[in-house]
Coordinates of C-alpha atoms in Angstrom, one line a residue:
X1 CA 18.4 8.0 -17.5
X2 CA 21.7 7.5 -19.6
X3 CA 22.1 4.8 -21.6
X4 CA 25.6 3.2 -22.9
X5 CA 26.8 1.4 -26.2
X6 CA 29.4 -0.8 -27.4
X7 CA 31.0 -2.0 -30.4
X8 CA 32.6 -5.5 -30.9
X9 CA 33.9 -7.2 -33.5
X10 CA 34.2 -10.8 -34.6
X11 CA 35.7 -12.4 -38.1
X12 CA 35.2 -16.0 -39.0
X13 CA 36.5 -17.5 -42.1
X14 CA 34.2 -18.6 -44.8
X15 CA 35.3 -22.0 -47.1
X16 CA 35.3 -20.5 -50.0
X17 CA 38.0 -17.9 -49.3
X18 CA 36.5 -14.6 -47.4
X19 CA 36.1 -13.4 -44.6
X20 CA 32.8 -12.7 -42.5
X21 CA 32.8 -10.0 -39.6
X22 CA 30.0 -9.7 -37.4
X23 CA 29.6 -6.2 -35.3
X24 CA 27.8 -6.5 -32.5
X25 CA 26.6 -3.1 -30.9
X26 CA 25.5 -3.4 -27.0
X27 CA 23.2 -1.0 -25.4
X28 CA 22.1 -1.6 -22.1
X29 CA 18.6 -2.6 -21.5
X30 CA 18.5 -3.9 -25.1
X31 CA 19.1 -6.5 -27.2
X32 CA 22.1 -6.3 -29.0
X33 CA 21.9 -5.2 -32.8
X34 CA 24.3 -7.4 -35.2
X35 CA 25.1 -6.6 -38.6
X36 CA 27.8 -8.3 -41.4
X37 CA 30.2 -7.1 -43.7
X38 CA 32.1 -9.9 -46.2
X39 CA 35.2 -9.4 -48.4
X40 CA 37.9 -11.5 -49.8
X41 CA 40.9 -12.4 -47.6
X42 CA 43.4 -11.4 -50.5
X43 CA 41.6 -7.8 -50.2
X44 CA 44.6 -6.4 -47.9
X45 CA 43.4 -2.9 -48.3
X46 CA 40.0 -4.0 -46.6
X47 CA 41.7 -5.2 -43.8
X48 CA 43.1 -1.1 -43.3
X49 CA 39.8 0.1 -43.9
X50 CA 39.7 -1.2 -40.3
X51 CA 41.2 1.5 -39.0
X52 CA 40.9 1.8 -35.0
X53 CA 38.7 -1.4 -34.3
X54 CA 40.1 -4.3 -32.5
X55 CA 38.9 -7.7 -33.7
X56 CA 38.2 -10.8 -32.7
X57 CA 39.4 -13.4 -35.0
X58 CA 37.6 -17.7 -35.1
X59 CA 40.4 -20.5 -36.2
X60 CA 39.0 -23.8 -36.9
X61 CA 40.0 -26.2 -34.1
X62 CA 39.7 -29.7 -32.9
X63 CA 40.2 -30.4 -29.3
X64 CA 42.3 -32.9 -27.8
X65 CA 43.2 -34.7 -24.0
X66 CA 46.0 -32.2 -22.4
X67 CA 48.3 -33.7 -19.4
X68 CA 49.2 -31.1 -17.6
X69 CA 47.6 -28.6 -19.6
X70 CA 49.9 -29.3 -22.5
X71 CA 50.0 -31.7 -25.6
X72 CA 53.4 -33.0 -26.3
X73 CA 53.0 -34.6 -29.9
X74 CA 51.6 -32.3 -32.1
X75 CA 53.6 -31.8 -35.6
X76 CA 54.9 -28.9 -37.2
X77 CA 51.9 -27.9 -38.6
X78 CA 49.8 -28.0 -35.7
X79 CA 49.8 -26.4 -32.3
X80 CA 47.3 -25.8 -29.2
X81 CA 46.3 -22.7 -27.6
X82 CA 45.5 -22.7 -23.8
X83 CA 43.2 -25.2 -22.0
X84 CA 42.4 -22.8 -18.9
X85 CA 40.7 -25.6 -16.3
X86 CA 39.5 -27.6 -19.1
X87 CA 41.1 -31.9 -19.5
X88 CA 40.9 -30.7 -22.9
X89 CA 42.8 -28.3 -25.1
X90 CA 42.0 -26.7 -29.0
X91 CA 44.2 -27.5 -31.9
X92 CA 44.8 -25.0 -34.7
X93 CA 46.6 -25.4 -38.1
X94 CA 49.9 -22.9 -38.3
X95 CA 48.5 -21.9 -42.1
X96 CA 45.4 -20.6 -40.9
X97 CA 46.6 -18.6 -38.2
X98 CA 49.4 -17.5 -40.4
X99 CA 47.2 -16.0 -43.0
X100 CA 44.4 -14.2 -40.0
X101 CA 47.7 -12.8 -38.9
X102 CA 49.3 -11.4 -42.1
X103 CA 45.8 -9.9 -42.9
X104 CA 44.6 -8.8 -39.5
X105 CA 47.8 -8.4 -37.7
X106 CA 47.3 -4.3 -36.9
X107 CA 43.8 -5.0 -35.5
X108 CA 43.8 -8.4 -34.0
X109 CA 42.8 -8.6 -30.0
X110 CA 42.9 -12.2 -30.2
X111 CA 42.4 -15.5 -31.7
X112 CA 39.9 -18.2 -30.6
X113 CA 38.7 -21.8 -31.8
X114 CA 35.7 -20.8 -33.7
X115 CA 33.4 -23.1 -32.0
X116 CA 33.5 -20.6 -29.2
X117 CA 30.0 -19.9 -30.6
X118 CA 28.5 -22.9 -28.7
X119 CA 29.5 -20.9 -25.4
X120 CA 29.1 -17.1 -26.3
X121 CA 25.7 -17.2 -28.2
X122 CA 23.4 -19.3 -25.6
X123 CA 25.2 -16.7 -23.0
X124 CA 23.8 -13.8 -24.9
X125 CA 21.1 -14.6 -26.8
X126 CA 19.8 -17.9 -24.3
X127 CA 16.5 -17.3 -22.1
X128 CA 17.9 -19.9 -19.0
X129 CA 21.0 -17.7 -18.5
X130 CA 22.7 -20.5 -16.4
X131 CA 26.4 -21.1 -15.2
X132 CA 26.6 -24.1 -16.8
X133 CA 25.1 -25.9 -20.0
X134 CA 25.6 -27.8 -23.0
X135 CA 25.3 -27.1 -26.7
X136 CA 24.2 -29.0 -29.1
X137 CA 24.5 -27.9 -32.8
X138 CA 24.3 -30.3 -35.8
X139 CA 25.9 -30.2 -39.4
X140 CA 25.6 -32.7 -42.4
X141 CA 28.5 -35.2 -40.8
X142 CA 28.4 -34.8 -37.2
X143 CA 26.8 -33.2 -33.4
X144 CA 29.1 -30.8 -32.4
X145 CA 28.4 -30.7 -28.9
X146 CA 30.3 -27.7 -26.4
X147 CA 30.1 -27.9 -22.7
X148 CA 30.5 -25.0 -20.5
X149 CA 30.8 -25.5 -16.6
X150 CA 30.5 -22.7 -14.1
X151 CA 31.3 -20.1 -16.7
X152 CA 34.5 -22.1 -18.4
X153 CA 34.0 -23.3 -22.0
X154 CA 35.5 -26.7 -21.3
X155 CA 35.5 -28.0 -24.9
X156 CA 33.9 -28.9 -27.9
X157 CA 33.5 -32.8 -29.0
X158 CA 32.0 -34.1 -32.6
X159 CA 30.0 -37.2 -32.2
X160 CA 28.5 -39.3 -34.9
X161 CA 25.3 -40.2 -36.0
X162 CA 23.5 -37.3 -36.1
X163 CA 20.1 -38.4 -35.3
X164 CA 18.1 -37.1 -32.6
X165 CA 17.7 -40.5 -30.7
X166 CA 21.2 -40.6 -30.3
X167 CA 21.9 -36.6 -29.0
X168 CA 21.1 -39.2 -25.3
X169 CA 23.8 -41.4 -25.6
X170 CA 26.6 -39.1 -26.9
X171 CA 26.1 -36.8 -23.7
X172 CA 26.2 -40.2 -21.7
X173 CA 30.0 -40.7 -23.0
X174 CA 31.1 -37.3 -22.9
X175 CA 29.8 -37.0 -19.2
X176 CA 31.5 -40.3 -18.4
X177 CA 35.0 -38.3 -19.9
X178 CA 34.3 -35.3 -17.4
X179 CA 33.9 -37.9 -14.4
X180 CA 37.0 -39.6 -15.4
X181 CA 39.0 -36.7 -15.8
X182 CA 37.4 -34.4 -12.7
X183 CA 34.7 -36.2 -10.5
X184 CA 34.2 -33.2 -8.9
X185 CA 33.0 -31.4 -11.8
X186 CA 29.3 -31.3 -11.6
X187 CA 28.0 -32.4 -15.3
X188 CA 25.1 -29.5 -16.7
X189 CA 21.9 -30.4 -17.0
X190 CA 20.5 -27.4 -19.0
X191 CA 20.8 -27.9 -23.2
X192 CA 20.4 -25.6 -25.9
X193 CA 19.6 -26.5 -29.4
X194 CA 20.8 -24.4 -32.5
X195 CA 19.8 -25.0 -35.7
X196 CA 17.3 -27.4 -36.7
X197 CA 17.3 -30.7 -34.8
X198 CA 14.1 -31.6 -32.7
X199 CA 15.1 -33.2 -29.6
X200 CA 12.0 -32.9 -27.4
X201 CA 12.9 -34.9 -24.2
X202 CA 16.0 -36.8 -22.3
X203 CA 15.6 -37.9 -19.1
X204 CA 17.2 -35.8 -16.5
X205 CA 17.8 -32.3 -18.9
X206 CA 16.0 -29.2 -19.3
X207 CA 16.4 -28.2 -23.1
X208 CA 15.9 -24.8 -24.5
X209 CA 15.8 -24.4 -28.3
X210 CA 17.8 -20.9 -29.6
X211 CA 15.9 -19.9 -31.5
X212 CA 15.7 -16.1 -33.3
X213 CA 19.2 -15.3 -33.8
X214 CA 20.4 -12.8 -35.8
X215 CA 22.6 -14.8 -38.2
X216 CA 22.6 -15.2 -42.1
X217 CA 24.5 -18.9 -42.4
X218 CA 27.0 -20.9 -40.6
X219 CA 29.9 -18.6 -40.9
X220 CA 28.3 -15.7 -39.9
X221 CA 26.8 -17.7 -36.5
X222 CA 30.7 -18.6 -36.2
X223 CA 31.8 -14.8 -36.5
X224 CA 28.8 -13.2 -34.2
X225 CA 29.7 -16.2 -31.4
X226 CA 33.5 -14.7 -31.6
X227 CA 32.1 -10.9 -31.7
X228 CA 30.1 -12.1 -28.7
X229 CA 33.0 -13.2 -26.5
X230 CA 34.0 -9.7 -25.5
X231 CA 30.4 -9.6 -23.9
X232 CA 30.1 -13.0 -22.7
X233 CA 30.7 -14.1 -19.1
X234 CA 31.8 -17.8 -20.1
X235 CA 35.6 -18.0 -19.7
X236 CA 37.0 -19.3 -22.8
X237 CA 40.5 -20.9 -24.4
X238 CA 42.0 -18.9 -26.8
X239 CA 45.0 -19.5 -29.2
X240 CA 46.4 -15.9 -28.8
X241 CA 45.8 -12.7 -27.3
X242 CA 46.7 -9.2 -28.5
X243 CA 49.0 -8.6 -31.7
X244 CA 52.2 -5.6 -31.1
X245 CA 50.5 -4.2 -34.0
X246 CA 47.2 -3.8 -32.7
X247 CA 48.3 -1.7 -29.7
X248 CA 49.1 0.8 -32.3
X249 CA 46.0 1.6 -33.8
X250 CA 44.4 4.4 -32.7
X251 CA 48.0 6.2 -33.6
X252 CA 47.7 3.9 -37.2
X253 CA 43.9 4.8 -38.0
X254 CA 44.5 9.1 -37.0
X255 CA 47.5 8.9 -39.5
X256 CA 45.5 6.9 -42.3
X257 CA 42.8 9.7 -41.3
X258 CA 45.4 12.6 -41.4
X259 CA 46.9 11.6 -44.7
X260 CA 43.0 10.8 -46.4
X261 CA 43.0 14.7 -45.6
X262 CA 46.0 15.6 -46.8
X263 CA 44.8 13.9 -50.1
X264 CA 41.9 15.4 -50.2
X265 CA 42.7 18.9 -49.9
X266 CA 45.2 18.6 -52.4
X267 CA 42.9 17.4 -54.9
X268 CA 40.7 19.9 -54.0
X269 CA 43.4 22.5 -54.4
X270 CA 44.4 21.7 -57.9
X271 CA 41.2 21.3 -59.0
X272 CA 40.7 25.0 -57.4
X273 CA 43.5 26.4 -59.4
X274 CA 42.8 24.1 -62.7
X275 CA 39.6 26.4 -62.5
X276 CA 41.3 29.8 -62.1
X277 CA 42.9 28.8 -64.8
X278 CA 39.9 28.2 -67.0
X279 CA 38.5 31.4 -65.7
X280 CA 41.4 33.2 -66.4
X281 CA 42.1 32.1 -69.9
X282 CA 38.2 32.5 -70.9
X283 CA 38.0 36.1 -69.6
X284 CA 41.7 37.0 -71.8
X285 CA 39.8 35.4 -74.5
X286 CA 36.9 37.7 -74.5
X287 CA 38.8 40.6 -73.6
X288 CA 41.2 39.7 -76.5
X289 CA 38.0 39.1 -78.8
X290 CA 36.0 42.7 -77.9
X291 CA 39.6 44.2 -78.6
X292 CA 39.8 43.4 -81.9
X293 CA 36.2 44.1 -82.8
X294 CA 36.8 47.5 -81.6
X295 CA 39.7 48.0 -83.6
X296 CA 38.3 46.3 -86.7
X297 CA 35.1 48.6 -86.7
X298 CA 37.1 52.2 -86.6
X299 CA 38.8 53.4 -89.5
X300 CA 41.0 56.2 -87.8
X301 CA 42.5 53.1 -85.9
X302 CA 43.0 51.1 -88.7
X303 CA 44.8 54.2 -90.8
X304 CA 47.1 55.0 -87.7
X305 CA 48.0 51.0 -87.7
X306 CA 48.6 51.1 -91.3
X307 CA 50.8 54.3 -91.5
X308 CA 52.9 52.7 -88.6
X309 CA 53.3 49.3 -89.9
X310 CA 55.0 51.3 -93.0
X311 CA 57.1 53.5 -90.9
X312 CA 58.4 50.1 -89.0
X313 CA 59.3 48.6 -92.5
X314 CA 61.4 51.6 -93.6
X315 CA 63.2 51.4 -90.1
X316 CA 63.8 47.9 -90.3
X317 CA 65.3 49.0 -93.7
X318 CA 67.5 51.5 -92.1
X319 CA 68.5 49.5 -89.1
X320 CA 69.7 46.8 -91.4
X321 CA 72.1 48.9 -93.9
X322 CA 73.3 50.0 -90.6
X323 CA 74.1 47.2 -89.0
X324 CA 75.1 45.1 -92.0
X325 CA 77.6 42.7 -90.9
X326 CA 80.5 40.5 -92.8
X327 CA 80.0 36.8 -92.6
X328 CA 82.7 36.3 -91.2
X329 CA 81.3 38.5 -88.1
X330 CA 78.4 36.8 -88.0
X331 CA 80.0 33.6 -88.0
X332 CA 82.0 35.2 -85.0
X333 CA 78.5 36.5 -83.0
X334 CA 77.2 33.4 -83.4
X335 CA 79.9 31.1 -81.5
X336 CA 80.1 34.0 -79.2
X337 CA 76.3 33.8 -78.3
X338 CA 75.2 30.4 -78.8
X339 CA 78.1 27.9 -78.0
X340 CA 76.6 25.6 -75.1
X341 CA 78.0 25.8 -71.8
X342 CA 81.3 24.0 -70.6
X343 CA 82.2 24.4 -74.3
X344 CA 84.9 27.1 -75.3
X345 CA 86.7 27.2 -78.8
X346 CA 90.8 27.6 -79.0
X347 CA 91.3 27.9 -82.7
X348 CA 89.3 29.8 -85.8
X349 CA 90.8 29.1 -89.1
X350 CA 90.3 29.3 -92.7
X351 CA 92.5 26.8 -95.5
X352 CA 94.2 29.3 -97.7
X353 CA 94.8 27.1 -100.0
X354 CA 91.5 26.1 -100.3
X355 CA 89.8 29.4 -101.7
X356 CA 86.5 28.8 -103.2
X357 CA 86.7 32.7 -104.3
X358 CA 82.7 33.5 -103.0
X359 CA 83.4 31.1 -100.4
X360 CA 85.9 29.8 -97.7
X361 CA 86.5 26.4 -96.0
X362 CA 87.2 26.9 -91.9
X363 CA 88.6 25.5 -89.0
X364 CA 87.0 25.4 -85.8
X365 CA 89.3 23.5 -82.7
X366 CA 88.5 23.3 -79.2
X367 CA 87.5 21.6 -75.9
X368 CA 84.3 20.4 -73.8
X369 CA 83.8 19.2 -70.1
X370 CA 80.9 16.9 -72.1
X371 CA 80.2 15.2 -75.6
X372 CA 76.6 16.5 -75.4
X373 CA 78.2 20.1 -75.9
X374 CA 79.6 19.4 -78.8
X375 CA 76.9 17.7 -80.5
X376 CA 75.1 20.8 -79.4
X377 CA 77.1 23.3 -80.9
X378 CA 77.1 21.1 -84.6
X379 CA 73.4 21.3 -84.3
X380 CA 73.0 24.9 -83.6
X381 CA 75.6 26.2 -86.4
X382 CA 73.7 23.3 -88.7
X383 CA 71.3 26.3 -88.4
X384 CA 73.1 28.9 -89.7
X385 CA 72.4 30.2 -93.4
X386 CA 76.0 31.4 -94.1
X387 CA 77.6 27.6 -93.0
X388 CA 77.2 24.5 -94.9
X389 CA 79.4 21.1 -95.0
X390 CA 80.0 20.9 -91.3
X391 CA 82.0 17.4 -90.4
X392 CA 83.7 16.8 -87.6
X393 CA 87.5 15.6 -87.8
X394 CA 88.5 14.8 -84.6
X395 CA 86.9 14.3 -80.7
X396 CA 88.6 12.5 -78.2
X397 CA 89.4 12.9 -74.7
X398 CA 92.2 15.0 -73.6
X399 CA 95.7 12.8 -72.6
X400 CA 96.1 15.0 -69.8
X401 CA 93.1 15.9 -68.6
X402 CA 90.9 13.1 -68.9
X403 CA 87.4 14.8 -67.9
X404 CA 87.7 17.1 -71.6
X405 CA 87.2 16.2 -74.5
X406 CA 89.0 17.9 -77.5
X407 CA 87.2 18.0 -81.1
X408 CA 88.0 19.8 -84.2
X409 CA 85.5 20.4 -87.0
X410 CA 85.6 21.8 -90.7
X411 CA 82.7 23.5 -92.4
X412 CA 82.3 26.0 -95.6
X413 CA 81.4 29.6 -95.1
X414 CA 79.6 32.0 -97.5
X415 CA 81.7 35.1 -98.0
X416 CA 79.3 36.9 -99.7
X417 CA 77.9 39.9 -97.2
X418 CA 74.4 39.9 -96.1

């Protein structure tokens, strides 16, 4: 015998600033299993973890007369969502639905009053199972009473005092509203209780306490009442249906999916080459290390390394009478090799009438495509042994050519040969 489950989802705001989302899983043949999950609205990042689920989102109502199915003198702040067949008609505030939209937007299947649960939970949970009932549920200031008529949620009305004794007379008046507004509307006569008022008998209804529900406090019984109107059979009024965004996400949620693994193997591939790495630099290490201890512990070695250490010095020696260059060479091999690039040098001279006799001052003129390059090249001859008392005279950009820059710079230069 196969057996099928279900997943639905239901969010209802808490009052001090999260939000509560009951998930409902439906197997047939079984009770439905509930649990909750709770996180601050200004947690965007929650709302992605999300991903493909389609939720159900509560806005706190009131509910007013419609004509027509419409109410004409709401403000700017306020606006109603859809009667269906009901006299009456829900009324949001345009900041709450605003902010369940900017944080649900890519997952949000619709929007309902949150009182909903006063139809949804007697439909699931309930033992009577009827077409048509009432609910009565009581807080601190008032009944809230919902009444649900051949499987349409007609409303939800809040009636003062909340005393038991008076549960009688306040379905009296609301059942003289339905008359007025529909005669033909039969008035239920089955009533469920939630929470904990004790109302053992009025004349003419059969009452049937709720009793057992899966639900941690008030806004989690609001959430699992909205997570239990995709299973429900009571039609109900709703302030909007499906977001754009929310047609997207089974596209969104594989791409969050792809890029989580996109992340992840990149982690895991730098940490697999940070460790090749370590590998490789511990086994040079030791290879390195048994090296020298080889060499250090033979004496042939060491005598071979001696004798050629001595024949590299007196080659050195050699190599270096040689090649002995004049100063004024070297000053000439080092322009030629280390000037910076986009630099090039139009004029090497020396002050005659400046002979220092061991020593000569000198004249170096040119042009650069930048001013970096020049401050490059006084670095790098800064450098050289053989220069000292570099200045620079002149750098300005060229009057024809305005991308160059012309400079000309003095320094002294040893004459003595090295």
């Amino acid at each position: 015998m196969s057996s099928s489950s279900s997943k639905h989802f239901g969010i209802a705001l808490t009052d001090d600033g999260q939000y509560v989302m009951a998930t409902v899983q439906q197997q047939s043949g079984a009770r439905p299993s509930v649990t909750y999950k709770r996180w601050p609205t200004h947690q965007w990042f929650r709302s992605l973890m999300l991903m493909h689920r389609g939720v159900a989102c509560g806005l706190p109502a009131y509910w007013r007369l419609a004509a027509d199915g419409t109410i004409n003198d709401l403000d700017a702040q306020h606006f109603a969502g859809q009667t269906g067949e009901s006299f009456l008609a829900p009324v949001g505030h345009v900041t709450d639905f605003e902010t369940h939209r900017s944080n649900l937007d890519g997952n949000l299947t619709r929007v309902l009053p949150e009182d909903v649960f006063l139809a949804t939970l007697p439909a699931v949970f309930g033992t009577a199972q009827k077409e048509s009932f009432i609910t009565v549920y009581a807080t601190a200031n008032a009944f809230h009473i919902g009444v649900c008529i051949n499987r349409r949620y007609h409303g939800t009305f809040r009636m003062a005092p909340v005393t038991p004794e008076a549960v009688e007379g306040h379905l009296g008046r609301i059942q003289r509203k339905f008359f007025l507004a529909n005669p033909s509307l039969r008035f239920p006569k089955c009533l469920y209780i939630i929470g904990g008022s004790h109302i053992a008998h009025i004349e003419g209804f059969e009452i049937h306490q709720l009793e057992g529900l899966p639900i941690e406090d008030e806004p989690s019984m609001r959430a699992l009442g909205i997570a239990c109107a995709e299973i429900s059979p009571v039609g109900l009024p709703r302030f909007q249906g499906a977001t754009e965004r929310s047609r997207f996400r089974p596209v969104r949620a594989a791409l969050y999916a792809a890029s989580v693994v996109l992340v992840a193997l990149t982690l895991i591939a730098g940490a697999a080459v940070w460790e090749l790495n370590r590998r490789a630099s511990r086994d040079l290490l030791q290879a390195k290390t048994q090296y020298q201890g080889v060499l250090s512990g033979n004496q042939e070695i060491q005598d071979l390394l001696s004798e050629n250490r001595s024949l590299s010095e007196k080659i050195l020696r050699i190599e270096k009478t040689l090649t002995r260059q004049t100063t004024w060479t070297r000053l000439l091999t080092a322009l030629s090799e280390g000037k910076p690039d986009g630099l090039f040098v139009d004029v090497v001279g020396t002050n005659s009438g400046n002979d220092l006799g061991s020593s000569a001052q000198v004249a170096l003129a040119g042009w650069a495509e930048k001013e970096r390059a020049i401050t490059e090249l006084i670095t790098y001859l800064q450098k050289m042994p053989f220069l000292s008392n570099l200045d620079l005279n002149v750098i300005e950009q060229d009057k024809k050519q305005r991308d160059l820059f012309r400079f000309r710079l003095v320094c002294t230069l040893q004459l003595s040969n090295g």
